[in-house]
Amino acid sequence: MEGLRTRGHDAALRAVAGMTRGAAPHAVLLVGPEGVGKTTLAMDLAAGLLCAAEDREARPCGACRGCRLVRSGGHPDLHLLGPDGPGRQVVIGGSGSRARGVRDLIADLALLPVEGGARVAIVGSAHRMNEDAQAALLKTLEEPPAGVTIVLCADAEEPLLPTIRSRCARLRLGPVPIREVEAILATAGIDDPALAARTARIAAGRPGRALAWAADPDALRTRDALARILLDLTEHNPAARLVAVRSAVAEAAAAVPVAADPPHPTRPPGRGQTPRPKAGRSPAPPEPSPTEPAESDDRETEAAGSTRTPASERRRAAEVVVAIWTDVARDVLLATEGIVGSLRDPRLLEETERTAGALDPVAVGRFIDRLGRAGVLLAGNVGPELVMDDLALAWPHPGIVPA
Ligand SMILES: [Zn+2]
């Protein structure tokens, strides 16, 4: 088991060890929030299934040819698939399609294994599989080729057909404890303990997200600035709130590459947990939600008329602001109760306590519910400006206790 890279998911690792030792399952569904370590665990399972160590208990050994090829991303019997094309969806693909999709994966799996052993397919961001792709994959799940294990990694399982879910062994990955995330960051070469401690808290148990924040100081600074704007907002009148939130969304666009879903890795993770390339300010393409066809973006941009930023990008930026706002509101609520030891961002302690002192905890609690609904509305294709304006006006005012 020397070859394992996953940390902080002991129960899931025990289940994976069972799959490596016994009969390999045909299909596995790994479910958990983005950045929690699904891809790393999927690669560990792949290494375990493709490892050549005599002692099954020792798989993945981390040293044999199979393990090394999995690690380097060059194993001929490991097939990776992820979102492709402008809509950032996992598509059906196949002949005539420029995007690689499920049909291409099925064609790969129809061939004989190159190394003569097991074959593994990993579908990243499987919650972004469109209906055609899911229907195509279902046939393979119903009659899987011999020796093939298909691993689906999904942030949420609801977008997947019940018939797909029912054919998979399901493993849920929950948040990783903060200390464990700090250790993962240290292993990945983040040698600044203060930075590691801070990003581990902000990432809320998602090592992949913590690594992304730690690798991008600019995005971290943008996050700080946005959190301060949101804390100050309580003192503003409605008109000023609307202006401030719109500009916050514009600023969040700069943090989108790091804060949004990472692209599916075309190469396996190296050290640590689901690492990603250092996020810059420009490389990430806009990623609409799975329910949002790419064409609707253009229509919405046209209708809005006021800006050239694609609707999908504005939606992503709004989602970033909602995520940061949720952390800010959560910390304010904790501060109203005097529980400052669990703050997600202790660096803003002073501002958070000042805001908390002026607000009614019940109103803050209601607002946190509203942030949750905002996330659902954004995913459901409601205009981001509408959602953000509503939040700007609903963020509690000092001294006003709701009826
Ligand atoms: Zn091995």
mmCIF file of C-alpha atoms and ligand atoms in Angstrom:
data_model
loop_
_atom_site.group_PDB
_atom_site.id
_atom_site.type_symbol
_atom_site.label_atom_id
_atom_site.label_comp_id
_atom_site.label_asym_id
_atom_site.label_seq_id
_atom_site.Cartn_x
_atom_site.Cartn_y
_atom_site.Cartn_z
ATOM 1 C CA MET A 1 0.000 0.000 0.000
ATOM 2 C CA GLU A 2 3.106 2.201 -0.237
ATOM 3 C CA GLY A 3 1.758 3.682 -3.437
ATOM 4 C CA LEU A 4 -1.318 5.330 -1.894
ATOM 5 C CA ARG A 5 -1.562 9.120 -2.307
ATOM 6 C CA THR A 6 -4.920 9.697 -0.625
ATOM 7 C CA ARG A 7 -4.929 11.143 2.890
ATOM 8 C CA GLY A 8 -7.708 11.895 5.298
ATOM 9 C CA HIS A 9 -10.285 9.498 3.801
ATOM 10 C CA ASP A 10 -9.678 6.389 5.909
ATOM 11 C CA ALA A 11 -13.071 4.740 5.382
ATOM 12 C CA ALA A 12 -12.947 5.228 1.609
ATOM 13 C CA LEU A 13 -9.364 3.911 1.539
ATOM 14 C CA ARG A 14 -10.455 0.770 3.389
ATOM 15 C CA ALA A 15 -13.169 0.238 0.784
ATOM 16 C CA VAL A 16 -10.667 0.772 -2.036
ATOM 17 C CA ALA A 17 -8.270 -1.717 -0.408
ATOM 18 C CA GLY A 18 -11.108 -4.252 -0.411
ATOM 19 C CA MET A 19 -11.700 -3.628 -4.129
ATOM 20 C CA THR A 20 -7.992 -4.094 -4.846
ATOM 21 C CA ARG A 21 -7.730 -7.371 -2.936
ATOM 22 C CA GLY A 22 -10.975 -9.048 -3.938
ATOM 23 C CA ALA A 23 -12.906 -9.129 -7.180
ATOM 24 C CA ALA A 24 -12.645 -5.694 -8.795
ATOM 25 C CA PRO A 25 -15.989 -3.935 -9.188
ATOM 26 C CA HIS A 26 -17.219 -3.027 -12.679
ATOM 27 C CA ALA A 27 -18.199 0.492 -11.716
ATOM 28 C CA VAL A 28 -17.407 2.800 -8.816
ATOM 29 C CA LEU A 29 -18.949 6.200 -8.111
ATOM 30 C CA LEU A 30 -16.889 8.590 -5.972
ATOM 31 C CA VAL A 31 -19.022 11.471 -4.698
ATOM 32 C CA GLY A 32 -17.824 14.509 -2.768
ATOM 33 C CA PRO A 33 -17.265 18.261 -3.046
ATOM 34 C CA GLU A 34 -14.865 19.631 -5.638
ATOM 35 C CA GLY A 35 -11.260 19.477 -4.473
ATOM 36 C CA VAL A 36 -11.892 16.929 -1.694
ATOM 37 C CA GLY A 37 -9.678 14.250 -3.260
ATOM 38 C CA LYS A 38 -11.852 12.148 -5.578
ATOM 39 C CA THR A 39 -9.371 12.115 -8.461
ATOM 40 C CA THR A 40 -6.505 11.207 -6.140
ATOM 41 C CA LEU A 41 -8.534 8.325 -4.708
ATOM 42 C CA ALA A 42 -9.554 7.201 -8.208
ATOM 43 C CA MET A 43 -5.874 7.148 -9.215
ATOM 44 C CA ASP A 44 -5.063 5.152 -6.058
ATOM 45 C CA LEU A 45 -7.735 2.622 -7.001
ATOM 46 C CA ALA A 46 -6.383 2.480 -10.557
ATOM 47 C CA ALA A 47 -2.861 1.910 -9.227
ATOM 48 C CA GLY A 48 -4.143 -0.837 -6.928
ATOM 49 C CA LEU A 49 -5.918 -2.604 -9.799
ATOM 50 C CA LEU A 50 -3.003 -2.236 -12.231
ATOM 51 C CA CYS A 51 -0.248 -3.004 -9.685
ATOM 52 C CA ALA A 52 1.819 -6.138 -10.323
ATOM 53 C CA ALA A 53 2.897 -6.803 -6.714
ATOM 54 C CA GLU A 54 2.581 -10.533 -5.869
ATOM 55 C CA ASP A 55 1.143 -9.732 -2.449
ATOM 56 C CA ARG A 56 -2.330 -8.335 -3.038
ATOM 57 C CA GLU A 57 -2.276 -6.756 0.405
ATOM 58 C CA ALA A 58 0.637 -4.583 -0.708
ATOM 59 C CA ARG A 59 -1.139 -3.107 -3.741
ATOM 60 C CA PRO A 60 -0.553 -0.436 -4.859
ATOM 61 C CA CYS A 61 3.129 -0.971 -4.099
ATOM 62 C CA GLY A 62 4.200 2.326 -5.679
ATOM 63 C CA ALA A 63 7.326 0.729 -7.135
ATOM 64 C CA CYS A 64 6.314 -1.733 -9.874
ATOM 65 C CA ARG A 65 6.024 -0.829 -13.540
ATOM 66 C CA GLY A 66 2.227 -0.667 -13.310
ATOM 67 C CA CYS A 67 2.265 1.724 -10.352
ATOM 68 C CA ARG A 68 4.932 3.904 -11.959
ATOM 69 C CA LEU A 69 3.022 4.130 -15.248
ATOM 70 C CA VAL A 70 -0.191 5.088 -13.434
ATOM 71 C CA ARG A 71 1.714 7.790 -11.556
ATOM 72 C CA SER A 72 3.270 9.213 -14.714
ATOM 73 C CA GLY A 73 -0.034 9.139 -16.586
ATOM 74 C CA GLY A 74 1.335 6.813 -19.243
ATOM 75 C CA HIS A 75 -0.307 3.493 -18.358
ATOM 76 C CA PRO A 76 -1.787 2.129 -21.598
ATOM 77 C CA ASP A 77 -4.646 0.409 -19.742
ATOM 78 C CA LEU A 78 -5.691 3.505 -17.789
ATOM 79 C CA HIS A 79 -8.136 5.692 -19.717
ATOM 80 C CA LEU A 80 -9.058 9.184 -18.568
ATOM 81 C CA LEU A 81 -12.069 11.191 -19.674
ATOM 82 C CA GLY A 82 -13.295 14.582 -18.545
ATOM 83 C CA PRO A 83 -15.310 17.597 -19.692
ATOM 84 C CA ASP A 84 -14.423 18.792 -23.184
ATOM 85 C CA GLY A 85 -15.627 21.415 -25.636
ATOM 86 C CA PRO A 86 -17.072 24.893 -25.119
ATOM 87 C CA GLY A 87 -19.851 23.791 -22.742
ATOM 88 C CA ARG A 88 -17.331 22.060 -20.437
ATOM 89 C CA GLN A 89 -19.474 18.943 -20.452
ATOM 90 C CA VAL A 90 -18.565 15.294 -20.635
ATOM 91 C CA VAL A 91 -19.983 14.680 -24.112
ATOM 92 C CA ILE A 92 -20.886 11.608 -26.134
ATOM 93 C CA GLY A 93 -18.059 12.272 -28.643
ATOM 94 C CA GLY A 94 -17.269 9.573 -31.172
ATOM 95 C CA SER A 95 -16.905 9.795 -34.945
ATOM 96 C CA GLY A 96 -17.169 13.278 -36.371
ATOM 97 C CA SER A 97 -17.024 14.989 -32.996
ATOM 98 C CA ARG A 98 -14.069 17.201 -32.181
ATOM 99 C CA ALA A 99 -14.571 16.729 -28.451
ATOM 100 C CA ARG A 100 -13.412 13.461 -26.904
ATOM 101 C CA GLY A 101 -16.311 11.756 -25.207
ATOM 102 C CA VAL A 102 -17.885 8.585 -23.864
ATOM 103 C CA ARG A 103 -17.968 6.859 -27.283
ATOM 104 C CA ASP A 104 -14.209 7.332 -27.611
ATOM 105 C CA LEU A 105 -13.744 5.830 -24.161
ATOM 106 C CA ILE A 106 -15.953 2.849 -25.041
ATOM 107 C CA ALA A 107 -13.937 2.321 -28.238
ATOM 108 C CA ASP A 108 -10.718 2.281 -26.157
ATOM 109 C CA LEU A 109 -12.219 -0.233 -23.737
ATOM 110 C CA ALA A 110 -13.293 -2.535 -26.582
ATOM 111 C CA LEU A 111 -9.615 -3.253 -27.340
ATOM 112 C CA LEU A 112 -7.612 -5.921 -25.521
ATOM 113 C CA PRO A 113 -5.536 -4.830 -22.526
ATOM 114 C CA VAL A 114 -2.035 -3.796 -23.574
ATOM 115 C CA GLU A 115 -0.360 -5.072 -20.408
ATOM 116 C CA GLY A 116 -2.565 -8.159 -20.248
ATOM 117 C CA GLY A 117 -4.193 -7.359 -16.899
ATOM 118 C CA ALA A 118 -7.008 -5.140 -15.682
ATOM 119 C CA ARG A 119 -8.178 -1.974 -17.375
ATOM 120 C CA VAL A 120 -9.426 1.140 -15.621
ATOM 121 C CA ALA A 121 -11.376 4.126 -16.928
ATOM 122 C CA ILE A 122 -11.752 7.294 -14.854
ATOM 123 C CA VAL A 123 -14.437 9.822 -15.758
ATOM 124 C CA GLY A 124 -13.725 13.142 -14.024
ATOM 125 C CA SER A 125 -16.518 15.658 -13.324
ATOM 126 C CA ALA A 126 -19.008 12.906 -14.162
ATOM 127 C CA HIS A 127 -21.790 15.195 -12.883
ATOM 128 C CA ARG A 128 -21.147 17.147 -16.094
ATOM 129 C CA MET A 129 -22.038 14.209 -18.337
ATOM 130 C CA ASN A 130 -24.858 15.250 -20.617
ATOM 131 C CA GLU A 131 -27.809 12.940 -21.245
ATOM 132 C CA ASP A 132 -26.488 11.472 -24.512
ATOM 133 C CA ALA A 133 -23.192 10.654 -22.848
ATOM 134 C CA GLN A 134 -24.934 9.059 -19.874
ATOM 135 C CA ALA A 135 -27.145 6.944 -22.133
ATOM 136 C CA ALA A 136 -24.083 5.759 -24.067
ATOM 137 C CA LEU A 137 -22.192 4.940 -20.874
ATOM 138 C CA LEU A 138 -25.172 3.087 -19.407
ATOM 139 C CA LYS A 139 -24.948 0.397 -22.105
ATOM 140 C CA THR A 140 -21.314 -0.248 -21.180
ATOM 141 C CA LEU A 141 -22.156 -0.351 -17.484
ATOM 142 C CA GLU A 142 -24.873 -2.920 -18.204
ATOM 143 C CA GLU A 143 -22.517 -5.175 -20.176
ATOM 144 C CA PRO A 144 -19.017 -4.210 -19.103
ATOM 145 C CA PRO A 145 -16.046 -5.678 -20.985
ATOM 146 C CA ALA A 146 -14.141 -8.280 -18.953
ATOM 147 C CA GLY A 147 -11.594 -6.913 -16.507
ATOM 148 C CA VAL A 148 -12.736 -3.304 -16.853
ATOM 149 C CA THR A 149 -13.402 -1.010 -13.882
ATOM 150 C CA ILE A 150 -15.062 2.323 -14.630
ATOM 151 C CA VAL A 151 -14.634 4.995 -11.940
ATOM 152 C CA LEU A 152 -16.952 8.016 -12.004
ATOM 153 C CA CYS A 153 -15.920 11.085 -9.974
ATOM 154 C CA ALA A 154 -18.842 13.426 -9.313
ATOM 155 C CA ASP A 155 -19.300 16.551 -7.176
ATOM 156 C CA ALA A 156 -22.974 15.595 -6.866
ATOM 157 C CA GLU A 157 -24.805 12.435 -7.837
ATOM 158 C CA GLU A 158 -28.210 13.966 -8.621
ATOM 159 C CA PRO A 159 -27.262 14.877 -12.225
ATOM 160 C CA LEU A 160 -26.559 11.181 -12.899
ATOM 161 C CA LEU A 161 -29.303 8.851 -14.105
ATOM 162 C CA PRO A 162 -30.612 6.555 -11.340
ATOM 163 C CA THR A 163 -29.837 3.609 -13.631
ATOM 164 C CA ILE A 164 -26.180 4.658 -13.721
ATOM 165 C CA ARG A 165 -25.991 5.238 -9.982
ATOM 166 C CA SER A 166 -27.553 1.867 -9.194
ATOM 167 C CA ARG A 167 -24.853 0.039 -11.148
ATOM 168 C CA CYS A 168 -21.992 1.619 -9.234
ATOM 169 C CA ALA A 169 -20.406 0.838 -5.888
ATOM 170 C CA ARG A 170 -20.709 4.226 -4.203
ATOM 171 C CA LEU A 171 -18.113 5.909 -1.980
ATOM 172 C CA ARG A 172 -18.727 9.292 -0.381
ATOM 173 C CA LEU A 173 -15.832 11.578 0.463
ATOM 174 C CA GLY A 174 -16.439 14.136 3.213
ATOM 175 C CA PRO A 175 -14.293 17.076 4.325
ATOM 176 C CA VAL A 176 -10.720 16.317 5.414
ATOM 177 C CA PRO A 177 -9.739 17.576 8.919
ATOM 178 C CA ILE A 178 -7.803 20.878 8.860
ATOM 179 C CA ARG A 179 -4.625 19.348 10.370
ATOM 180 C CA GLU A 180 -4.655 16.684 7.671
ATOM 181 C CA VAL A 181 -5.063 19.331 4.936
ATOM 182 C CA GLU A 182 -2.095 21.218 6.409
ATOM 183 C CA ALA A 183 -0.030 18.012 6.262
ATOM 184 C CA ILE A 184 -1.050 17.478 2.622
ATOM 185 C CA LEU A 185 0.020 21.048 1.793
ATOM 186 C CA ALA A 186 3.390 20.472 3.494
ATOM 187 C CA THR A 187 3.887 17.256 1.511
ATOM 188 C CA ALA A 188 3.088 19.195 -1.659
ATOM 189 C CA GLY A 189 5.912 21.636 -0.917
ATOM 190 C CA ILE A 190 3.988 24.546 0.667
ATOM 191 C CA ASP A 191 6.645 25.387 3.254
ATOM 192 C CA ASP A 192 4.981 28.489 4.731
ATOM 193 C CA PRO A 193 3.059 27.173 7.787
ATOM 194 C CA ALA A 194 0.973 30.358 8.112
ATOM 195 C CA LEU A 195 -0.119 30.142 4.471
ATOM 196 C CA ALA A 196 -0.852 26.423 4.868
ATOM 197 C CA ALA A 197 -2.901 27.018 8.023
ATOM 198 C CA ARG A 198 -4.872 29.823 6.392
ATOM 199 C CA THR A 199 -5.655 28.071 3.102
ATOM 200 C CA ALA A 200 -6.514 24.834 4.934
ATOM 201 C CA ARG A 201 -9.208 26.721 6.868
ATOM 202 C CA ILE A 202 -10.535 28.617 3.867
ATOM 203 C CA ALA A 203 -10.723 25.418 1.821
ATOM 204 C CA ALA A 204 -13.078 23.870 4.386
ATOM 205 C CA GLY A 205 -11.733 20.331 4.223
ATOM 206 C CA ARG A 206 -10.937 20.225 0.494
ATOM 207 C CA PRO A 207 -7.205 19.631 0.007
ATOM 208 C CA GLY A 208 -7.370 20.271 -3.753
ATOM 209 C CA ARG A 209 -8.935 23.671 -3.136
ATOM 210 C CA ALA A 210 -6.375 24.477 -0.420
ATOM 211 C CA LEU A 211 -3.537 23.661 -2.832
ATOM 212 C CA ALA A 212 -5.094 25.885 -5.486
ATOM 213 C CA TRP A 213 -5.401 28.846 -3.074
ATOM 214 C CA ALA A 214 -1.881 28.305 -1.738
ATOM 215 C CA ALA A 215 -0.507 28.331 -5.292
ATOM 216 C CA ASP A 216 -2.174 31.615 -6.224
ATOM 217 C CA PRO A 217 -1.422 34.571 -3.910
ATOM 218 C CA ASP A 218 -3.241 36.971 -6.266
ATOM 219 C CA ALA A 219 -6.485 35.038 -5.975
ATOM 220 C CA LEU A 220 -6.047 34.885 -2.207
ATOM 221 C CA ARG A 221 -5.664 38.679 -2.101
ATOM 222 C CA THR A 222 -8.789 39.081 -4.228
ATOM 223 C CA ARG A 223 -10.628 36.847 -1.771
ATOM 224 C CA ASP A 224 -9.485 39.059 1.128
ATOM 225 C CA ALA A 225 -10.641 42.205 -0.634
ATOM 226 C CA LEU A 226 -14.032 40.684 -1.460
ATOM 227 C CA ALA A 227 -14.551 39.472 2.111
ATOM 228 C CA ARG A 228 -13.846 42.990 3.416
ATOM 229 C CA ILE A 229 -16.237 44.548 0.892
ATOM 230 C CA LEU A 230 -18.975 42.136 1.995
ATOM 231 C CA LEU A 231 -18.366 42.839 5.691
ATOM 232 C CA ASP A 232 -18.509 46.610 5.073
ATOM 233 C CA LEU A 233 -21.671 46.244 3.021
ATOM 234 C CA THR A 234 -23.922 46.046 6.103
ATOM 235 C CA GLU A 235 -23.351 49.756 6.717
ATOM 236 C CA HIS A 236 -24.298 50.834 3.197
ATOM 237 C CA ASN A 237 -27.673 52.037 1.942
ATOM 238 C CA PRO A 238 -29.486 49.949 -0.721
ATOM 239 C CA ALA A 239 -28.187 51.905 -3.729
ATOM 240 C CA ALA A 240 -24.585 51.683 -2.550
ATOM 241 C CA ARG A 241 -25.036 47.952 -1.815
ATOM 242 C CA LEU A 242 -26.176 47.222 -5.364
ATOM 243 C CA VAL A 243 -23.176 49.065 -6.813
ATOM 244 C CA ALA A 244 -20.712 47.398 -4.411
ATOM 245 C CA VAL A 245 -21.972 43.881 -5.110
ATOM 246 C CA ARG A 246 -21.859 44.387 -8.887
ATOM 247 C CA SER A 247 -18.262 45.535 -8.635
ATOM 248 C CA ALA A 248 -17.499 42.603 -6.306
ATOM 249 C CA VAL A 249 -18.740 40.214 -8.995
ATOM 250 C CA ALA A 250 -16.547 41.960 -11.560
ATOM 251 C CA GLU A 251 -13.558 41.625 -9.253
ATOM 252 C CA ALA A 252 -14.384 37.980 -8.536
ATOM 253 C CA ALA A 253 -13.924 37.208 -12.200
ATOM 254 C CA ALA A 254 -10.181 37.533 -11.468
ATOM 255 C CA ALA A 255 -10.426 34.855 -8.756
ATOM 256 C CA VAL A 256 -12.558 32.507 -10.830
ATOM 257 C CA PRO A 257 -9.696 30.336 -12.110
ATOM 258 C CA VAL A 258 -8.722 29.331 -8.600
ATOM 259 C CA ALA A 259 -12.096 29.334 -6.918
ATOM 260 C CA ALA A 260 -14.076 27.559 -9.593
ATOM 261 C CA ASP A 261 -14.087 23.887 -10.530
ATOM 262 C CA PRO A 262 -10.690 22.794 -11.727
ATOM 263 C CA PRO A 263 -10.502 21.337 -15.194
ATOM 264 C CA HIS A 264 -10.262 17.564 -15.283
ATOM 265 C CA PRO A 265 -6.596 16.626 -15.200
ATOM 266 C CA THR A 266 -5.358 15.030 -18.388
ATOM 267 C CA ARG A 267 -2.391 13.797 -16.402
ATOM 268 C CA PRO A 268 -2.631 12.115 -13.024
ATOM 269 C CA PRO A 269 -1.796 13.981 -9.846
ATOM 270 C CA GLY A 270 1.831 14.010 -8.827
ATOM 271 C CA ARG A 271 2.493 14.709 -5.198
ATOM 272 C CA GLY A 272 -0.254 15.373 -2.735
ATOM 273 C CA GLN A 273 -3.934 15.628 -3.387
ATOM 274 C CA THR A 274 -5.540 16.551 -6.704
ATOM 275 C CA PRO A 275 -2.970 19.217 -7.552
ATOM 276 C CA ARG A 276 -3.702 21.549 -10.388
ATOM 277 C CA PRO A 277 -1.536 23.717 -12.519
ATOM 278 C CA LYS A 278 -0.806 27.068 -10.953
ATOM 279 C CA ALA A 279 -3.918 29.052 -11.623
ATOM 280 C CA GLY A 280 -3.413 32.261 -13.508
ATOM 281 C CA ARG A 281 -5.860 35.001 -14.214
ATOM 282 C CA SER A 282 -6.737 33.977 -17.701
ATOM 283 C CA PRO A 283 -6.449 30.275 -18.537
ATOM 284 C CA ALA A 284 -9.671 28.761 -17.211
ATOM 285 C CA PRO A 285 -12.397 28.736 -19.806
ATOM 286 C CA PRO A 286 -15.882 29.677 -18.667
ATOM 287 C CA GLU A 287 -17.702 26.682 -17.280
ATOM 288 C CA PRO A 288 -21.466 26.728 -17.413
ATOM 289 C CA SER A 289 -23.399 24.466 -15.116
ATOM 290 C CA PRO A 290 -24.438 21.056 -16.461
ATOM 291 C CA THR A 291 -27.996 22.282 -16.977
ATOM 292 C CA GLU A 292 -26.905 25.256 -18.987
ATOM 293 C CA PRO A 293 -26.379 24.618 -22.680
ATOM 294 C CA ALA A 294 -23.617 26.686 -24.232
ATOM 295 C CA GLU A 295 -25.976 28.400 -26.672
ATOM 296 C CA SER A 296 -28.046 29.936 -23.891
ATOM 297 C CA ASP A 297 -24.966 31.920 -22.840
ATOM 298 C CA ASP A 298 -24.862 33.788 -26.096
ATOM 299 C CA ARG A 299 -28.543 34.567 -25.984
ATOM 300 C CA GLU A 300 -28.277 35.871 -22.462
ATOM 301 C CA THR A 301 -25.256 38.012 -23.280
ATOM 302 C CA GLU A 302 -27.156 39.491 -26.183
ATOM 303 C CA ALA A 303 -30.217 40.151 -24.053
ATOM 304 C CA ALA A 304 -28.181 41.776 -21.299
ATOM 305 C CA GLY A 305 -26.502 44.019 -23.842
ATOM 306 C CA SER A 306 -24.643 45.962 -21.186
ATOM 307 C CA THR A 307 -21.514 43.864 -21.109
ATOM 308 C CA ARG A 308 -19.460 41.635 -23.331
ATOM 309 C CA THR A 309 -18.579 39.208 -20.559
ATOM 310 C CA PRO A 310 -20.207 35.873 -21.418
ATOM 311 C CA ALA A 311 -23.132 34.933 -19.185
ATOM 312 C CA SER A 312 -21.370 31.744 -18.093
ATOM 313 C CA GLU A 313 -18.410 33.776 -16.837
ATOM 314 C CA ARG A 314 -20.625 36.231 -14.948
ATOM 315 C CA ARG A 315 -22.456 33.283 -13.429
ATOM 316 C CA ARG A 316 -19.191 31.705 -12.311
ATOM 317 C CA ALA A 317 -18.056 34.993 -10.796
ATOM 318 C CA ALA A 318 -21.382 35.297 -8.956
ATOM 319 C CA GLU A 319 -20.916 31.753 -7.635
ATOM 320 C CA VAL A 320 -17.485 32.736 -6.336
ATOM 321 C CA VAL A 321 -18.948 35.759 -4.516
ATOM 322 C CA VAL A 322 -21.740 33.604 -3.055
ATOM 323 C CA ALA A 323 -19.163 31.073 -1.805
ATOM 324 C CA ILE A 324 -17.042 33.790 -0.156
ATOM 325 C CA TRP A 325 -20.158 35.507 1.214
ATOM 326 C CA THR A 326 -21.261 32.199 2.753
ATOM 327 C CA ASP A 327 -17.914 31.934 4.567
ATOM 328 C CA VAL A 328 -18.154 35.576 5.685
ATOM 329 C CA ALA A 329 -21.746 35.206 6.938
ATOM 330 C CA ARG A 330 -20.892 31.939 8.679
ATOM 331 C CA ASP A 331 -17.969 33.617 10.468
ATOM 332 C CA VAL A 332 -20.189 36.582 11.448
ATOM 333 C CA LEU A 333 -22.752 34.161 12.899
ATOM 334 C CA LEU A 334 -20.040 32.344 14.894
ATOM 335 C CA ALA A 335 -18.742 35.700 16.129
ATOM 336 C CA THR A 336 -22.226 36.745 17.313
ATOM 337 C CA GLU A 337 -22.168 33.574 19.434
ATOM 338 C CA GLY A 338 -18.617 34.300 20.609
ATOM 339 C CA ILE A 339 -17.214 31.153 18.944
ATOM 340 C CA VAL A 340 -14.260 32.773 17.195
ATOM 341 C CA GLY A 341 -11.957 29.726 17.486
ATOM 342 C CA SER A 342 -13.710 28.093 14.516
ATOM 343 C CA LEU A 343 -13.650 31.068 12.151
ATOM 344 C CA ARG A 344 -12.847 30.144 8.578
ATOM 345 C CA ASP A 345 -10.811 33.310 8.193
ATOM 346 C CA PRO A 346 -9.324 34.431 11.549
ATOM 347 C CA ARG A 347 -7.361 37.166 9.748
ATOM 348 C CA LEU A 348 -10.591 39.140 9.459
ATOM 349 C CA LEU A 349 -11.397 38.626 13.153
ATOM 350 C CA GLU A 350 -11.575 42.335 14.009
ATOM 351 C CA GLU A 351 -13.847 43.286 11.103
ATOM 352 C CA THR A 352 -15.942 40.156 11.591
ATOM 353 C CA GLU A 353 -16.502 40.865 15.285
ATOM 354 C CA ARG A 354 -17.367 44.504 14.576
ATOM 355 C CA THR A 355 -19.960 43.492 11.982
ATOM 356 C CA ALA A 356 -21.278 40.727 14.253
ATOM 357 C CA GLY A 357 -21.760 43.204 17.091
ATOM 358 C CA ALA A 358 -24.156 45.268 14.988
ATOM 359 C CA LEU A 359 -26.258 42.442 13.522
ATOM 360 C CA ASP A 360 -29.032 40.223 14.782
ATOM 361 C CA PRO A 361 -27.907 36.533 14.744
ATOM 362 C CA VAL A 362 -31.350 35.373 13.589
ATOM 363 C CA ALA A 363 -31.159 37.701 10.577
ATOM 364 C CA VAL A 364 -27.662 36.422 9.765
ATOM 365 C CA GLY A 365 -28.891 32.822 10.002
ATOM 366 C CA ARG A 366 -31.738 33.579 7.603
ATOM 367 C CA PHE A 367 -29.330 35.235 5.236
ATOM 368 C CA ILE A 368 -27.137 32.113 5.193
ATOM 369 C CA ASP A 369 -30.225 30.127 4.103
ATOM 370 C CA ARG A 370 -30.733 32.717 1.395
ATOM 371 C CA LEU A 371 -27.152 32.250 0.184
ATOM 372 C CA GLY A 372 -27.865 28.527 -0.135
ATOM 373 C CA ARG A 373 -30.923 29.289 -2.255
ATOM 374 C CA ALA A 374 -28.856 31.720 -4.343
ATOM 375 C CA GLY A 375 -26.473 28.890 -5.200
ATOM 376 C CA VAL A 376 -29.383 26.754 -6.349
ATOM 377 C CA LEU A 377 -30.822 29.621 -8.435
ATOM 378 C CA LEU A 378 -27.476 30.295 -10.119
ATOM 379 C CA ALA A 379 -27.081 26.603 -10.954
ATOM 380 C CA GLY A 380 -30.666 26.668 -12.235
ATOM 381 C CA ASN A 381 -29.852 29.335 -14.813
ATOM 382 C CA VAL A 382 -31.445 32.359 -13.091
ATOM 383 C CA GLY A 383 -29.719 35.586 -14.159
ATOM 384 C CA PRO A 384 -26.710 36.253 -11.912
ATOM 385 C CA GLU A 385 -27.470 40.004 -11.643
ATOM 386 C CA LEU A 386 -30.960 39.254 -10.315
ATOM 387 C CA VAL A 387 -29.630 36.822 -7.723
ATOM 388 C CA MET A 388 -26.849 39.162 -6.571
ATOM 389 C CA ASP A 389 -29.113 42.231 -6.338
ATOM 390 C CA ASP A 390 -31.461 40.258 -4.115
ATOM 391 C CA LEU A 391 -28.590 39.259 -1.820
ATOM 392 C CA ALA A 392 -27.228 42.815 -1.689
ATOM 393 C CA LEU A 393 -30.562 44.090 -0.376
ATOM 394 C CA ALA A 394 -31.184 41.127 1.945
ATOM 395 C CA TRP A 395 -27.794 41.209 3.746
ATOM 396 C CA PRO A 396 -28.863 42.282 7.262
ATOM 397 C CA HIS A 397 -28.810 45.940 8.290
ATOM 398 C CA PRO A 398 -27.396 46.973 11.674
ATOM 399 C CA GLY A 399 -30.030 47.250 14.376
ATOM 400 C CA ILE A 400 -32.926 45.968 12.275
ATOM 401 C CA VAL A 401 -34.454 42.852 13.755
ATOM 402 C CA PRO A 402 -36.658 40.928 11.303
ATOM 403 C CA ALA A 403 -40.270 40.387 12.276
HETATM 404 ZN ZN ZN B 1 2.744 -1.737 -7.852
#
